[in-house]
Amino acid sequence: MQISFDLIIASLIDGLLLGFVYGIAAMGLTLIWGVMNVINLAHGPIIALGMFSLYFIFDLFGLNPYVALLLVAILGLLLGVLIYFVAVHRVIDAPHLSTLLATFSINMIIIGLGTAAFSASPRNVDFSLGSLSLGPVTLLGTRLVAAVLAVAVTGGLYLFLYRTRPGRYIRAVANNRDAAELMGVPSAQILALSFGLGTMLAAIAGGLIATFFPFTILAGGVYELKSFVIGVLGGLGNPVGALLGGLILGMLEGIIPAFMPTTWVPVLEFLLFVLILLVRPQGLFGARK
Amino acid sequence: MILQVEGVGKRFGGLQALSDVTFDLPEGQILGLIGPNGAGKTTLFNCISGVYEPTDGRVTFRGEDVTGSKPYLMARRGMARTHQIVRPLNELSVRENVIVGACFGRENHRLPAAGDIADEVLEFVRLADRSDQLAGSLNVGQKKRLEMARALAARPYLLLLDEVLAGLNPSEIVMMVEIVKRIRTERNVTIIMIEHVMHAVMNVSDRLLVLDYGRQIAEGTPEEVANNEKVIEAYLGDPKLAERLMTG
Amino acid sequence: MSTVRKYLGLIVTIGVLLMLVAWPAITGKDITRETTFTILLSVALASSLNILLGYTGYVSFGHVVFFGLGGYVGFYLMSAQGMSLWISMLAGGVSAGVLAFLLGKAILRLRGGYFALATIGINEAMRAFINNFEPFGGPTGMTLNFSVYRDYGGAGQALWLSYYVLAALTFIVLIVSYLVRTSKFGLGLLAIREDEDAAEVMGVNAPNVKTWAYVLSAIIPGMLGVLFFFKNGSIEPAPAFRLHFSIEMIVMVMLGGQGTVLGPILGAYGYQSLRGFLLTSPIFKDIQLAVAGVLLLVIVLFVPAGVVGWLRQRVPVLRRALQ
Ligand SMILES: Nc1ncnc2c1ncn2[C@@H]1O[C@H](COP(=O)(O)OP(=O)(O)OP(=O)(O)O)[C@@H](O)[C@H]1O
Ligand SMILES: [Mg+2]
């Protein structure tokens, strides 16, 4: 089996670009974990909702997908705030099982309604930005834009967390909720906002993925699992770690198939995941706590 | 000597919580461990009872080097402790909490025998009437006595009491001091007792050990310690405590 | 009187179960047997999981990995090695137990959410691995030659046989669950659930005790996997390691009341009846998953102790009886 160097490079770059989007999805998961210690099991379906929202806005109103993405983000934020107050707030201090199951029930509700409404047949957003050729490497325009947007979103999130008052509140609550409350931070609102930001990132990731892959309501599940892996890789609760983790995973996905069948990729991913949980639960880049 | 502590130190990242603590504890004594807040008293208990592995030094219990041993092994060897911040097993009954102590403690009893011990110990700490209540529903004073009962049910040789009087009202303090005295006389258990309530600890202890900023600044009989300049100095940051120490 | 009270929980439990088991045998209908098979399977799986989840307080999200692995090992022995169902079930149980033992030594160090995540990772890794594992048929899995059923009196008889074996296993699980709940070992587990550090200080050898709870909770699911896929006739990675199935087990335990012997039985029964109802109801058929989700949410938010826990809190007399 002779694999050409060019092919490896092409596949590596492909994976890397995808990794940016994985990173955004994982950032949503890890942000929620970092602020409130909740593993959001509705993460996958929310990613899928991001895909569908983009699809419908694009299809029904003919809006440019990247303008639509802005709407998707807002919807994602609102949905997250709603989910927080309906499902999470009441059990935020209960044992882990409660929040796991509460968010999982949201997962079931979204998948249940989504399957009934959208059926199980795959959709795709009929949109293309052409492609860019650099020597042997051909890059899809949509993926390139997605990667750029992912970086922009990360930058935006950092500006928000470090330069704005709500952002500082979020960090305060993440650090020590009781102390933050004593200092007058409205913790319920801040937790809801954080949850909303987490789902917003998930929805954005979904929207971006929809511009280059077909999808169903179940399509988010894969990215939810990838987000777990990435979140742990980068350190749960560490947004920049999530982006880096996304890149690592993307590159692995690009490069592993050069050496063994693609089907081995998930085996290695999940083994890596468990291994890191065991030997470096704070993630490769060290968490803040 | 039931317990020998030699040069024990414990570091948390950049903080040296405990350094070079050395003392011997003969069987049957009550040793009072005092010091201002954050002096490292609880940390010393944690290093002795296996909750933390000390960074330096050696702990010998009944002739055996137990440095860095696991807490459950220490329990088996006959060391029991209470927690400064009570840790009841909330969803279990008071009696079940104490049965855990008897089952997994030094004598390693089966359930029925453990039940008998639990009843006896609960009687001893005057919690018998609360036996079937859930531990989570007790008030603070009762939870402190529950901690005590669980520790006693293990039939320990050495008992580490971490501020069992804190948060109690005066009549409860009297009751608890009485219990501590009876533990020594009736049960022949050696005790180390961390305490901020000075008159009580002065009154009960055979000897006192004083920690400040993780260092052992004095050791001796209550009278010696009360007149020790370093001790008075250490407590001067907290005049109220100093005063209580002097008048205690 | 007091002995009756003491064993009332067990008596009620066994009574409930006996009625459940006898019903298809009395009616003799295949359809009732199939329904009850699903319920019993759920009861046995949920009760097994309860040993870890309810007694020890460790949330295993990927518990189906034991069902899947056991199923695969047993199925391989039956289909490729021509072994009997009995040996295969034994092997399935043992392999699940061994996996749990090895895993336990490693991942039971993790607490709370980290443990839950690790169990998900293990299940996904195992599924992906089996997908690539040619001896087990890779992505297409394996099928059982029809002639195999001849040894068990033909396909029709084999279905009844599977049913009775399942019933027997379910009883075993319940007895184990009861024995654990009322033993010193079980008390150690409960202590760990309530406060692991305090339990260790009191002398509970938590690493060991947890591992054995994990092993106990894995063996029967491993055996059930073999039985289930024997009855099914074929095995594939996706149904064998379906994460959703794992979560359903947790829901059943929660619904009935975690940490009690009776809870998982009621929970499994309630959940499966509800599911059956939703799936056949013309109104809810299409959105059954969503309806189940709403119900789960209501339980988590408002009745976190489950049916049995709720009863125990409300009716003190029942606290002793319902275990
Ligand atoms: N697990 C830990 N990690 C980091 N620092 C710790 C830890 N445990 C204790 N410390 C620090 O070690 C120092 C000693 O704490 P310790 O609890 O032993 O004090 P103490 O003498 O028991 O005080 P108090 O009278 O308030 O109970 C404190 O500064 C505390 O913040
Ligand atoms: Mg202390």
Coordinates of N, CA and C in Angstrom, one line a residue, chain C residues 74-89 91 144 148 151-152 230:
Chain C
G74 N -20.2 -14.6 24.0 CA -21.0 -15.8 24.0 C -21.5 -16.2 22.6
F75 N -21.9 -15.2 21.9 CA -22.4 -15.4 20.5 C -21.3 -16.1 19.7
Y76 N -20.1 -15.6 19.8 CA -18.9 -16.1 19.1 C -18.8 -17.6 19.4
L77 N -18.8 -17.9 20.7 CA -18.7 -19.3 21.1 C -19.8 -20.2 20.6
M78 N -21.0 -19.7 20.5 CA -22.1 -20.5 20.0 C -22.0 -20.6 18.5
S79 N -21.7 -19.5 17.8 CA -21.8 -19.6 16.4 C -20.5 -20.1 15.7
A80 N -19.4 -19.8 16.3 CA -18.1 -20.2 15.6 C -17.5 -21.4 16.3
Q81 N -17.8 -21.6 17.5 CA -17.2 -22.8 18.2 C -18.1 -23.9 18.6
G82 N -19.4 -23.6 18.3 CA -20.4 -24.7 18.5 C -20.6 -25.0 20.0
M83 N -20.4 -24.1 20.8 CA -20.6 -24.3 22.3 C -22.0 -24.2 22.6
S84 N -22.4 -24.7 23.8 CA -23.8 -24.7 24.2 C -24.1 -23.3 24.7
L85 N -25.4 -23.0 24.8 CA -25.9 -21.7 25.4 C -25.3 -21.6 26.8
W86 N -25.3 -22.7 27.5 CA -25.0 -22.5 28.9 C -23.5 -22.1 29.1
I87 N -22.6 -22.8 28.4 CA -21.2 -22.5 28.5 C -21.0 -21.0 28.0
S88 N -21.7 -20.7 26.9 CA -21.5 -19.4 26.3 C -22.0 -18.3 27.3
M89 N -23.1 -18.6 28.0 CA -23.6 -17.6 28.9 C -22.6 -17.4 30.0
A91 N -19.4 -17.9 29.8 CA -18.3 -17.1 29.3 C -18.6 -15.6 29.2
L144 N -26.6 -16.7 13.8 CA -26.6 -18.0 14.3 C -27.2 -18.9 13.3
V148 N -28.8 -24.5 15.1 CA -28.4 -24.5 16.5 C -29.6 -24.6 17.4
D151 N -31.0 -28.0 19.0 CA -30.5 -28.6 20.3 C -31.5 -28.2 21.4
Y152 N -32.2 -27.1 21.2 CA -33.1 -26.6 22.3 C -34.5 -26.9 21.9
F230 N -28.8 -14.7 21.5 CA -29.1 -16.1 21.2 C -30.6 -16.1 20.7

